[in-house]
Coordinates of C-alpha atoms in Angstrom, one line a residue:
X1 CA -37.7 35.7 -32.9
X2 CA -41.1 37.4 -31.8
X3 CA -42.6 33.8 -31.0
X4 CA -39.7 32.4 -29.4
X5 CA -39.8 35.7 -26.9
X6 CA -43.5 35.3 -25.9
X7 CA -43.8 31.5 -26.6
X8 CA -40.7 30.4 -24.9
X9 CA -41.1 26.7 -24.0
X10 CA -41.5 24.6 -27.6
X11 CA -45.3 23.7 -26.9
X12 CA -46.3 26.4 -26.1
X13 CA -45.2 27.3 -29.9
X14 CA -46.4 24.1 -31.5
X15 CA -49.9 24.8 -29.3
X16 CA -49.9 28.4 -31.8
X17 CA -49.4 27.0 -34.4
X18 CA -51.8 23.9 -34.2
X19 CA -54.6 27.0 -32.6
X20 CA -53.7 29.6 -35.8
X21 CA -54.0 26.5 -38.5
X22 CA -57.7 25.5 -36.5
X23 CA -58.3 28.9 -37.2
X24 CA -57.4 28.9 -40.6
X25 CA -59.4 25.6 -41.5
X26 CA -62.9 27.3 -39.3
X27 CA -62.4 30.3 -41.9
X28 CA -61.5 28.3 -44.8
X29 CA -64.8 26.1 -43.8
X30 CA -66.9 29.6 -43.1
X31 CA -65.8 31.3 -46.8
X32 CA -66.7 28.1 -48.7
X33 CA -70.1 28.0 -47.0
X34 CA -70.2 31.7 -47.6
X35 CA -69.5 31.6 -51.2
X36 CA -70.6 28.4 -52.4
X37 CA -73.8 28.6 -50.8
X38 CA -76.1 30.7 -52.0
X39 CA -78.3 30.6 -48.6
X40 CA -75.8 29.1 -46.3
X41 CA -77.1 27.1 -43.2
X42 CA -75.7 28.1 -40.0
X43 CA -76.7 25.5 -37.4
X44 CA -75.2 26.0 -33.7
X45 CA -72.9 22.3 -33.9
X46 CA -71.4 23.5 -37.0
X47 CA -70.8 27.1 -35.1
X48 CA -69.4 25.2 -32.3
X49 CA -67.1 22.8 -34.5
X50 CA -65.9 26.1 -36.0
X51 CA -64.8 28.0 -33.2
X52 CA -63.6 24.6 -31.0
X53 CA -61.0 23.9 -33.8
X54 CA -58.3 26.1 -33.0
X55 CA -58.7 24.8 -29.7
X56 CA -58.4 21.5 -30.4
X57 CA -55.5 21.5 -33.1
X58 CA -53.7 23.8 -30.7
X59 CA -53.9 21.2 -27.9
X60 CA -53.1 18.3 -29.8
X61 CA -50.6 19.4 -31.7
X62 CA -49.3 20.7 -28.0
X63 CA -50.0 17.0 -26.3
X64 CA -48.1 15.5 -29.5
X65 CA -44.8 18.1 -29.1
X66 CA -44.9 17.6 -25.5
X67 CA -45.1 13.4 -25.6
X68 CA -42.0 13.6 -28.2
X69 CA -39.8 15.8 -25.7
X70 CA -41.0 13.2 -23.0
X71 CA -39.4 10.6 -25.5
X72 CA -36.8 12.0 -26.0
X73 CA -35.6 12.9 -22.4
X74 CA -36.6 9.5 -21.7
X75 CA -34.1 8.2 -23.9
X76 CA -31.5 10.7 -23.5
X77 CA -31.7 9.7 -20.0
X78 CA -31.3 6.0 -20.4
X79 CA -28.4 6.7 -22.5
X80 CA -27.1 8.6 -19.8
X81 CA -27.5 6.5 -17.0
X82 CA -26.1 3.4 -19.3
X83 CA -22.8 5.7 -19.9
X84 CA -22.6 6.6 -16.2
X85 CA -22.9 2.8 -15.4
X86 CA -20.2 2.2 -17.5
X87 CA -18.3 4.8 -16.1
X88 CA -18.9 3.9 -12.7
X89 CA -17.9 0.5 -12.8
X90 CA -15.0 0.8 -15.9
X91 CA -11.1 1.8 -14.6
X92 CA -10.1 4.8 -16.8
X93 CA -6.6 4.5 -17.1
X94 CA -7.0 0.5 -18.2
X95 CA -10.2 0.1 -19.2
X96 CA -11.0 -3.0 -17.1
X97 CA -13.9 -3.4 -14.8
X98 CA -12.9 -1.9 -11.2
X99 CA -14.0 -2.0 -7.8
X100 CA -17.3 -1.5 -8.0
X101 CA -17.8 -3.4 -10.5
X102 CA -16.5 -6.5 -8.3
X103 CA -18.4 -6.1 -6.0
X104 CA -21.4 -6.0 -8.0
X105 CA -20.3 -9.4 -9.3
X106 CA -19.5 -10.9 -6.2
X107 CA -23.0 -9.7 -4.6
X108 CA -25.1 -10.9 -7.5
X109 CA -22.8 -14.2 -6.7
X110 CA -23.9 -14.2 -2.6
X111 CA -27.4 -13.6 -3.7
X112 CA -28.0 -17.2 -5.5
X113 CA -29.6 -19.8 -3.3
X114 CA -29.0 -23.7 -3.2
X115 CA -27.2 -25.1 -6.0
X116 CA -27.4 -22.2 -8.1
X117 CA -24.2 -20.5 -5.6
X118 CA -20.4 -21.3 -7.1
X119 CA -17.4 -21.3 -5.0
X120 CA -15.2 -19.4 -7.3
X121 CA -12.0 -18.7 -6.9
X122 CA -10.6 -14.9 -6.4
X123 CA -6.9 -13.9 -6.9
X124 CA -5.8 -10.6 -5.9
X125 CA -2.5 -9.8 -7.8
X126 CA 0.0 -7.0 -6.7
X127 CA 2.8 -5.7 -9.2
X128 CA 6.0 -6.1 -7.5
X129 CA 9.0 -3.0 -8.1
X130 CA 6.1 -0.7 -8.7
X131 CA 6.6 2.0 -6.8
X132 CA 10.4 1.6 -7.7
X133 CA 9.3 2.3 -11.4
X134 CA 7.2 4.9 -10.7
X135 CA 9.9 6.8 -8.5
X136 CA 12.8 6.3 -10.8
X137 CA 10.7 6.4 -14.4
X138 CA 8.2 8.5 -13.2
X139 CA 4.1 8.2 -13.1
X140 CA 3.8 8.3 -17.0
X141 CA 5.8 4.9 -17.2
X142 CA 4.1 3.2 -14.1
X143 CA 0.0 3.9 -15.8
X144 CA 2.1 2.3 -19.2
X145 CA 3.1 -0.3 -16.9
X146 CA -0.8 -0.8 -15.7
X147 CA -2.2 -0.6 -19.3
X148 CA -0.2 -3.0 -20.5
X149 CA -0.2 -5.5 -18.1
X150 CA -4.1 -5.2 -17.8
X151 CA -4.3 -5.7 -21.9
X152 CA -2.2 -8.7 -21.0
X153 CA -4.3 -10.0 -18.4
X154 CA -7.7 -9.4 -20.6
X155 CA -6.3 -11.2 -23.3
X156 CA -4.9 -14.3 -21.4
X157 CA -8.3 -15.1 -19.5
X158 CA -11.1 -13.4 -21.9
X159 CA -14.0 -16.4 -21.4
X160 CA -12.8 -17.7 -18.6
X161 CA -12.4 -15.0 -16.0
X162 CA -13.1 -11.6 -15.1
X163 CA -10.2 -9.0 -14.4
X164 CA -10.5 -5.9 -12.5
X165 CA -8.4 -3.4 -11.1
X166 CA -8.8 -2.1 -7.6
X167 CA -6.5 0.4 -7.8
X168 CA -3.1 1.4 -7.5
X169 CA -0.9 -1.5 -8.8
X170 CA -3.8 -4.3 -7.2
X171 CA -5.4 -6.2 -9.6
X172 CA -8.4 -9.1 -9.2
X173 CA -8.8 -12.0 -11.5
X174 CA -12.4 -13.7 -10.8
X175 CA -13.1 -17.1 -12.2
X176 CA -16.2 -17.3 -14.2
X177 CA -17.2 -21.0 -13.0
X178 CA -16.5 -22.6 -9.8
X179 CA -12.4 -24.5 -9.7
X180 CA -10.4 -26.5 -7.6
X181 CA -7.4 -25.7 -5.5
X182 CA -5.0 -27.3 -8.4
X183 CA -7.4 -25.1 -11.2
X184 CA -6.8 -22.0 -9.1
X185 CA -3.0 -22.6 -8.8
X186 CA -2.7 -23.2 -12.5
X187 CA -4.2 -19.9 -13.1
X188 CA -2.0 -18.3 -10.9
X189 CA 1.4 -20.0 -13.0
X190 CA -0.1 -18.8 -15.8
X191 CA -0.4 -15.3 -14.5
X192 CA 3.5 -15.5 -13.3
X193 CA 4.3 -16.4 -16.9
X194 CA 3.1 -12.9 -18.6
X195 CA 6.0 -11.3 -16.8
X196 CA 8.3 -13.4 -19.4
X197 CA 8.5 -10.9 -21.9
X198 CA 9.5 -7.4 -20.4
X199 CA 7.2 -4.3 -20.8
X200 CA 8.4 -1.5 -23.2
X201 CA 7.9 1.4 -21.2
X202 CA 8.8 4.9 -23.4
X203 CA 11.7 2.8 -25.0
X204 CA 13.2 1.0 -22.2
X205 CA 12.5 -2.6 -21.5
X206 CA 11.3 -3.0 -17.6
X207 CA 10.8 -6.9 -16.2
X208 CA 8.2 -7.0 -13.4
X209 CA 6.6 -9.3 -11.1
X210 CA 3.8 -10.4 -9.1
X211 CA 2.6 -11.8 -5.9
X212 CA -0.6 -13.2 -5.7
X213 CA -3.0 -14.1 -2.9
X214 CA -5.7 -16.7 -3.7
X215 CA -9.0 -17.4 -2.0
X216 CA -12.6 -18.3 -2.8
X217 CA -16.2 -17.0 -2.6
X218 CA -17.6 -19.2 0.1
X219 CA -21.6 -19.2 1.3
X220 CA -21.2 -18.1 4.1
X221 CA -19.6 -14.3 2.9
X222 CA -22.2 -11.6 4.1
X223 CA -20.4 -9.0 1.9
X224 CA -18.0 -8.7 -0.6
X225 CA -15.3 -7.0 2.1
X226 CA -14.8 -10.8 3.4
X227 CA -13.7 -12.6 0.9
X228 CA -11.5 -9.5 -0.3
X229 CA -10.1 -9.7 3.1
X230 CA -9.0 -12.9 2.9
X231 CA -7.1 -12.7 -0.4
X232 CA -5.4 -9.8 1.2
X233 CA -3.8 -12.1 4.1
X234 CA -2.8 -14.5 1.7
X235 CA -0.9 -11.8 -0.8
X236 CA 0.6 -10.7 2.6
X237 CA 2.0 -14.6 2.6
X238 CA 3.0 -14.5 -0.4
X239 CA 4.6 -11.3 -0.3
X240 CA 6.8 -12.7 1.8
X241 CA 8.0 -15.0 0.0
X242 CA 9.7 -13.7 -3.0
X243 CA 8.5 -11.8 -5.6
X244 CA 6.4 -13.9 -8.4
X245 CA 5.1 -16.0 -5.9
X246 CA 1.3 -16.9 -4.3
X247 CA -0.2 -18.3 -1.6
X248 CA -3.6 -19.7 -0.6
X249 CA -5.5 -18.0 2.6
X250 CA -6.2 -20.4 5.4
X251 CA -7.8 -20.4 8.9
X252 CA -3.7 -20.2 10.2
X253 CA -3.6 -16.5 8.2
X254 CA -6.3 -15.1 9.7
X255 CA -5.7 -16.2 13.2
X256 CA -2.1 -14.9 12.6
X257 CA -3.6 -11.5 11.3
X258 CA -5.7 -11.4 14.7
X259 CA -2.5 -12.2 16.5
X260 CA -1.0 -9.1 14.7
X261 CA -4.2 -6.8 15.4
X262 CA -3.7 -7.9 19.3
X263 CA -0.2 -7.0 19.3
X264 CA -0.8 -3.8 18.0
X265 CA -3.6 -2.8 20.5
X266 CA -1.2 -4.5 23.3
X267 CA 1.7 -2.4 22.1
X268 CA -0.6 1.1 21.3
X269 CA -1.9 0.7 25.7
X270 CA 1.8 -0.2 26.3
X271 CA 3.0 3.4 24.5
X272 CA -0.1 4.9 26.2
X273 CA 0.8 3.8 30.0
X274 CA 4.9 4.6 29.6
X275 CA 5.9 1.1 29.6
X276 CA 8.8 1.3 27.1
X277 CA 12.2 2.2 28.7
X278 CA 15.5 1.6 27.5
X279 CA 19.0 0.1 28.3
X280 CA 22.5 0.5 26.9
X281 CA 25.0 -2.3 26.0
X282 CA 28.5 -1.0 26.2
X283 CA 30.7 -0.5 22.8
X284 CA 34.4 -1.6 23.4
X285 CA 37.5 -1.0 21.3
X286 CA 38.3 -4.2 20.3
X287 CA 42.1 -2.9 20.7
X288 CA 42.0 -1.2 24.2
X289 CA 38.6 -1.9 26.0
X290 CA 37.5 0.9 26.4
X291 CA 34.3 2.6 26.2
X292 CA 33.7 4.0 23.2
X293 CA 29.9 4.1 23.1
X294 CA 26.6 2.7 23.4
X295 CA 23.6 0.6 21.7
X296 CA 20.7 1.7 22.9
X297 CA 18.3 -1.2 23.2
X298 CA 14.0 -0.6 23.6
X299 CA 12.8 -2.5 26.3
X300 CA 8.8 -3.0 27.3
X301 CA 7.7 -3.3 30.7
X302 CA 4.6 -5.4 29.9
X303 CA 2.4 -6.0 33.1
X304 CA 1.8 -9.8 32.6
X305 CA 5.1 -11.0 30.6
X306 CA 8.0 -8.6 32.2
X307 CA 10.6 -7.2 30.8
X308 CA 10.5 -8.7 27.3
X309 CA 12.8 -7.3 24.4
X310 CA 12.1 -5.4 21.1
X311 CA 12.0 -8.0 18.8
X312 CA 9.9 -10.1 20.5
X313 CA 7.2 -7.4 20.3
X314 CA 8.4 -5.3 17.0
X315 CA 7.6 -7.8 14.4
X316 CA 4.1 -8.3 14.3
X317 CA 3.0 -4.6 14.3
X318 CA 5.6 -3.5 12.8
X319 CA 4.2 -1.8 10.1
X320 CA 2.0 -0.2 12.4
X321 CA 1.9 3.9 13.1
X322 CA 1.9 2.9 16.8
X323 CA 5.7 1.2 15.9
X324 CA 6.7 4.5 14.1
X325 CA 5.7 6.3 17.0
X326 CA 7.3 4.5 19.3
X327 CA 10.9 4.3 17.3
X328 CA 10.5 7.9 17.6
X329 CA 10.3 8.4 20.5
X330 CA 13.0 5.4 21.5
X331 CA 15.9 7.9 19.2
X332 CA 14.8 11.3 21.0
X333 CA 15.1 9.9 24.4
X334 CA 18.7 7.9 23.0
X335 CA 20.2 11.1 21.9
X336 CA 18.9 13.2 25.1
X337 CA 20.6 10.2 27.5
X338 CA 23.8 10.7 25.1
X339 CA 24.3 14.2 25.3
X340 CA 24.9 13.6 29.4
X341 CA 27.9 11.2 27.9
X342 CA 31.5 12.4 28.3
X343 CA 32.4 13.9 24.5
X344 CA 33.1 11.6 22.4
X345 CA 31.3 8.5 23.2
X346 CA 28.9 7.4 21.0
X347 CA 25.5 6.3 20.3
X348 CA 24.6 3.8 17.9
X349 CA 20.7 2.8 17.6
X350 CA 19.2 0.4 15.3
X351 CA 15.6 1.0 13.7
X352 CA 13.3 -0.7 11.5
X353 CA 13.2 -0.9 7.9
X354 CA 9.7 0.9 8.5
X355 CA 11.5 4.3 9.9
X356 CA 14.8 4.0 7.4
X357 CA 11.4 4.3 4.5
X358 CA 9.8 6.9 6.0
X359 CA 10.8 10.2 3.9
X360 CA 10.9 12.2 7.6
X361 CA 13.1 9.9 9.4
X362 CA 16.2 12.4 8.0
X363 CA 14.1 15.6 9.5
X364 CA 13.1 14.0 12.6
X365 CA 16.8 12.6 13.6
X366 CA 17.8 16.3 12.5
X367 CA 15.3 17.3 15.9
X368 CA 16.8 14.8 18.2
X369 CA 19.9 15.7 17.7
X370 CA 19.3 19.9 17.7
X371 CA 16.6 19.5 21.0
X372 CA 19.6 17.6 22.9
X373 CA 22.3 19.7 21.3
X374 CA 24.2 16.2 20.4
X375 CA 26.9 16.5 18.0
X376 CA 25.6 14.3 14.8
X377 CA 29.0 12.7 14.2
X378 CA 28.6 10.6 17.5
X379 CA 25.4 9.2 16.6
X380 CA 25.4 6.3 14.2
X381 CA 22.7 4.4 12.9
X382 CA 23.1 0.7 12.1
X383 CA 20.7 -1.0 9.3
X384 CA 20.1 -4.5 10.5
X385 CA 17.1 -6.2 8.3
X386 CA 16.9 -7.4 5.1
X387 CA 16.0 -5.2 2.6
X388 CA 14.2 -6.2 -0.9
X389 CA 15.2 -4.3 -4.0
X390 CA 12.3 -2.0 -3.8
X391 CA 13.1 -1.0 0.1
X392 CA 17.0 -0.6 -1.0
X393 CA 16.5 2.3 -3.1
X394 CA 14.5 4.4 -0.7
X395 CA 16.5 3.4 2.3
X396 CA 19.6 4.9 0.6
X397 CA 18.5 8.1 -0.5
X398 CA 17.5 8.2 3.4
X399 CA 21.0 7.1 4.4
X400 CA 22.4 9.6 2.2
X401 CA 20.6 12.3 3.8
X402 CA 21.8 11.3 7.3
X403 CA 25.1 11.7 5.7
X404 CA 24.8 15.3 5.2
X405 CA 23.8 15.5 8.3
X406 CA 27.1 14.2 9.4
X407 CA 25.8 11.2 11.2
X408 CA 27.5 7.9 10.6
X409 CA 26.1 5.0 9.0
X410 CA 27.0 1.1 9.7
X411 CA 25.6 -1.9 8.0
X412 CA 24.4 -5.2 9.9
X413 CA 25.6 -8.1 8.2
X414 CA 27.8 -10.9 8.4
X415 CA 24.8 -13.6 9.5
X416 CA 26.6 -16.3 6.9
X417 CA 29.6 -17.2 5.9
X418 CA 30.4 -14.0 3.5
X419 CA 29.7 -10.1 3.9
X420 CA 26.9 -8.6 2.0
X421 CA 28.6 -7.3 -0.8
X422 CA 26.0 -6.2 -2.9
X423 CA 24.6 -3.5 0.0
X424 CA 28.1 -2.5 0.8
X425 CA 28.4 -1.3 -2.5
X426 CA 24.6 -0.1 -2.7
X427 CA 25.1 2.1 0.7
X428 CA 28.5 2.5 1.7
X429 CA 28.8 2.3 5.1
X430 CA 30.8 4.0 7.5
X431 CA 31.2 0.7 9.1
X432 CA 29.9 -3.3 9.1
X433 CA 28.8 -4.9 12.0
X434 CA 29.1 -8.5 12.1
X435 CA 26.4 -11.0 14.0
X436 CA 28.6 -13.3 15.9
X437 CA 25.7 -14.7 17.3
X438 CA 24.3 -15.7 14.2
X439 CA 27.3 -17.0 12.5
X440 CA 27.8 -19.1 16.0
X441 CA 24.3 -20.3 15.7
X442 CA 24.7 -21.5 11.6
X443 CA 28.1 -22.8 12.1
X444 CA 28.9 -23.4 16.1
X445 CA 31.7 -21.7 18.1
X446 CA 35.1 -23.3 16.9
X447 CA 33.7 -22.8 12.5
X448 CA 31.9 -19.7 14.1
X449 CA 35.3 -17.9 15.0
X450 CA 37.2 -19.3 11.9
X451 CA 34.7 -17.7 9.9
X452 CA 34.9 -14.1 12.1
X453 CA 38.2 -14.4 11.3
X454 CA 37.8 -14.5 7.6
X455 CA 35.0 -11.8 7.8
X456 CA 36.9 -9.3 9.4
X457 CA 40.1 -9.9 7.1
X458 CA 37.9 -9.5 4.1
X459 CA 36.7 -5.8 5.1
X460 CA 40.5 -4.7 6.2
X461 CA 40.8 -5.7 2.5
X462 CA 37.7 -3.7 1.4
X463 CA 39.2 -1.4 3.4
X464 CA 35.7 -1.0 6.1
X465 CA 36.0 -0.6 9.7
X466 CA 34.4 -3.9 10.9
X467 CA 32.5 -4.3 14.2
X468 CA 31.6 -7.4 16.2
X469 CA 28.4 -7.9 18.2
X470 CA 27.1 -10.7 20.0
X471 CA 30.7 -11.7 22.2
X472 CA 30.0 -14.1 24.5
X473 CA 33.5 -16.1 25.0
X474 CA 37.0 -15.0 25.6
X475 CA 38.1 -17.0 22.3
X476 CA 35.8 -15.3 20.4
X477 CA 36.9 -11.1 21.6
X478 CA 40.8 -12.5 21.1
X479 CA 39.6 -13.4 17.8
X480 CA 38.5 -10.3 17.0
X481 CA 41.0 -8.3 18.8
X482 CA 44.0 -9.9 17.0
X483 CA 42.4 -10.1 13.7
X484 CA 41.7 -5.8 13.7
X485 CA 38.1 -5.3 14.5
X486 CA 37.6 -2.1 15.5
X487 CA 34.8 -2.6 18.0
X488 CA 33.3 -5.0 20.2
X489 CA 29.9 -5.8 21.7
X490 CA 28.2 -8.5 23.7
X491 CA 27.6 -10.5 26.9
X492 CA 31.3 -11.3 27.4
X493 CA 32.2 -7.5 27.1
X494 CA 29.4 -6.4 29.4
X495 CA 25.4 -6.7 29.9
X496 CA 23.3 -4.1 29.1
X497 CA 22.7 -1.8 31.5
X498 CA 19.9 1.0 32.8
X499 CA 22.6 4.1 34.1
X500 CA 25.7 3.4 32.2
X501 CA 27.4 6.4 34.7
X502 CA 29.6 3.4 36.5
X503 CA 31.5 3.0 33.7
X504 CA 32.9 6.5 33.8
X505 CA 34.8 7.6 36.1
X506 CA 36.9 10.6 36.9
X507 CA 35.6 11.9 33.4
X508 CA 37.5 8.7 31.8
X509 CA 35.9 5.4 29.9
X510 CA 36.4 2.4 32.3
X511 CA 38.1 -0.7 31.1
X512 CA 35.1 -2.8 30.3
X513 CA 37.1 -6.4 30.2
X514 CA 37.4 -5.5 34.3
X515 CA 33.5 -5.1 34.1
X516 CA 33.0 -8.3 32.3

């Protein structure tokens, strides 16, 4: 305890102890000369020897303690840096290689010269229903989900690919030697067929999916970023699709994605410089005529194209934050223009699948409606796109919280030749708007109105109040004024207009077949 309190550091102790056994073998060495000798011969070298012995047992016992920590740290050190390797380029939750780790691989690919460079293929798998899983099962069930289908992966392509996990539900399967088109596509059917068999997740059986997006390492790729870029655009293809599906990136992708980019900078100066306006097409009862409310409609000044409407400039940002911001601000200035409207007409607006998924769409029509004191039961907001399985789920808790708002809630629908059932059932409308205009263009007029015909019979029977948009010949609102529709919209009823106050008059809703 003594030693360790002055001698703290381990050579320092193994230097004492190498200086007190010197000493010991200089004394030893003196006595025996002493004794043994009966005139012992003290010459200076021997002195010297003597007295330098403690010294030199101190310091190499000293050098010898200190090189044996050096080896030791030395290796404790490459162990460490081996483990943080691994840990820096190993996924945790699956054990698979991740990010880093790919683009290790794919820089020590860019790096050969000549011949020795492959072309090899790089699939970037996304889990489809993922996020449904994880919100309905919770996150325990969607890492099982992960684990599993990575053990499944590993095992399928162990020697001939790598598999890594970016994150999230994004996986990357990297082919170990340079294949075709057809090779790359036959991977990517066999990756579909490990969804065959369901994955047991805490007892329950859960079928899944995937959509892949296939490209390859090319030459001229100056980072790893590139060619992960490119897989990206074609999973967005594929995506598209239908889930299980993939696609191969081409030249047309990219230029489409720059398209997009463009758009979105167009549309990000057009929110900038107050462009965006809107106009209101006129909502007739079917029975009567008369006005009974409005669809408010975005409109975009542009400077070179003119007055151009929202879905030719919606789609390709819109999954943009510039397209959130601007449906925002297309529903506060709705419901402010409404409030001026003689009580009770209403106000119906339509907006993106991107807003009806955004988990403060509920709050934010809650602020519209309180900043321009508009009564909630006269607004009513009308899903019109297609929704996948995953969307459908958050889109109706959404609807459902407009419902306790007290705002209504109509479904689009009606584009074929039969109303979609399944989302009737899913998000009970207050009402279904049929597409005339699309059935018209499917079928023609004279099938087009038979069909209305049958449409609107069939919700009287479901017992739905059934709309009609797109009117644009006087068959076509007798149709749906004899067969019960409740409303009625389009270019035969009346254009859209910019100051809808010369429909009212004297406080009363004008006849709109005299404005026709």
């Amino acid at each position: 305890m003594m030693l360790g309190t002055f001698l703290p550091k381990p050579e320092q102790r193994f230097a004492a102890v190498g200086a007190a056994l010197g000493a010991m073998v200089s004394a030893v060495w003196l006595a025996t000369e002493t004794v043994m000798m009966e005139q012992p011969h003290w010459d200076v070298p021997a002195v010297l020897v003597a007295g330098a012995m403690p010294f030199l047992l101190g310091g190499s016992f000293y050098r010898w303690r200190y090189s044996r920590r050096l080896e030791h740290e030395l290796h404790a050190a490459r162990r460490a840096e081996r483990r943080l390797r691994t840990e820096v380029h190993r996924d945790k939750l699956t054990g698979l290689a991740n990010r880093a780790a790919l683009e290790a691989d794919i820089r020590q690919g860019l790096s050969a010269k000549g011949e020795a460079f492959e072309r090899r293929a790089l699939l970037l798998l996304d889990l489809d229903r993922f996020k449904s899983i994880n919100d309905t099962m919770g996150h325990d069930a969607g890492d099982r989900l992960l684990e599993l289908f990575g053990a499944r992966l590993r095992r399928a392509f162990a020697g001939e690919a790598s598999v890594y996990r970016l994150g999230g539900d994004e996986f990357v399967l990297a082919t170990a030697n340079p294949c075709s088109e057809a090779e790359a596509s036959l991977l990517a059917s066999r990756v579909k067929m490990l969804f065959a068999t369901p994955f047991e997740l805490g007892g329950t059986s859960v079928a899944s999916g995937c959509s892949i997006g296939i490209a390859f390492v090319e030459r001229t790729d100056g980072r790893t970023g590139d060619v992960l870029k490119r897989a990206d655009l074609a999973l967005y293809e594929a995506k598209a699709v239908s889930g299980n599906s993939h696609a191969f990136h081409s030249e047309t992708l990219t230029l489409a994605a720059q398209q997009r980019a463009e758009a979105d900078r167009d549309l990000a100066r057009g929110v900038a410089e107050g462009e965006f306006f809107l106009e209101f097409l006129p909502i007739g009862a079917a029975a009567s005529g008369t006005v009974r409310g409005f669809e408010a409609l975005l409109r975009w000044r542009h400077p070179l194209r003119g007055v151009i409407r929202a879905e030719s400039f919606m789609a390709p940002p819109e999954q943009s934050a510039v397209a959130l911001q601007l449906g925002h601000w297309a529903l506060h200035a709705a419901c402010a223009e409404a409030a001026r409207w003689p009580s009770p007409t209403g106000l119906t607006i339509a907006p993106l699948a991107l807003h009806l998924k955004d988990r403060d769409f509920v709050a934010h029509v809650e602020r519209c409606l309180s900043q321009a004191a508009l009564p909630p039961g006269r607004l009513t907001i009308e899903v019109t796109e297609d929704l996948s399985a995953d969307d459908l789920e958050l889109v109706g808790e959404t609807l459902r919280g407009l419902r306790g708002l007290g705002v209504r809630v109509a479904l689009g629908g009606g584009a074929g030749s039969s109303l979609p059932l399944n989302l009737i059932a899913e998000l009970q409308p207050d009402q279904v708007t049929i597409d005339l205009a699309a059935i018209r263009a499917t079928h023609g007029h004279e099938r087009g109105v038979a069909l209305l015909a049958c449409l609107i019979k069939t919700g009287q029977v479901l017992r739905l109040a059934i709309a009609v948009s797109g009117v644009e010949k006087e068959s076509e609102m007798d149709c749906a004024r004899t067969c019960g529709a409740s409303e009625v919209r389009g270019p035969w009823v009346s254009p859209a207009l910019a100051d809808v106050t010369t429909l009212f008059a004297d406080g009363d809703a004008r006849d709109l077949r005299r404005s026709a």
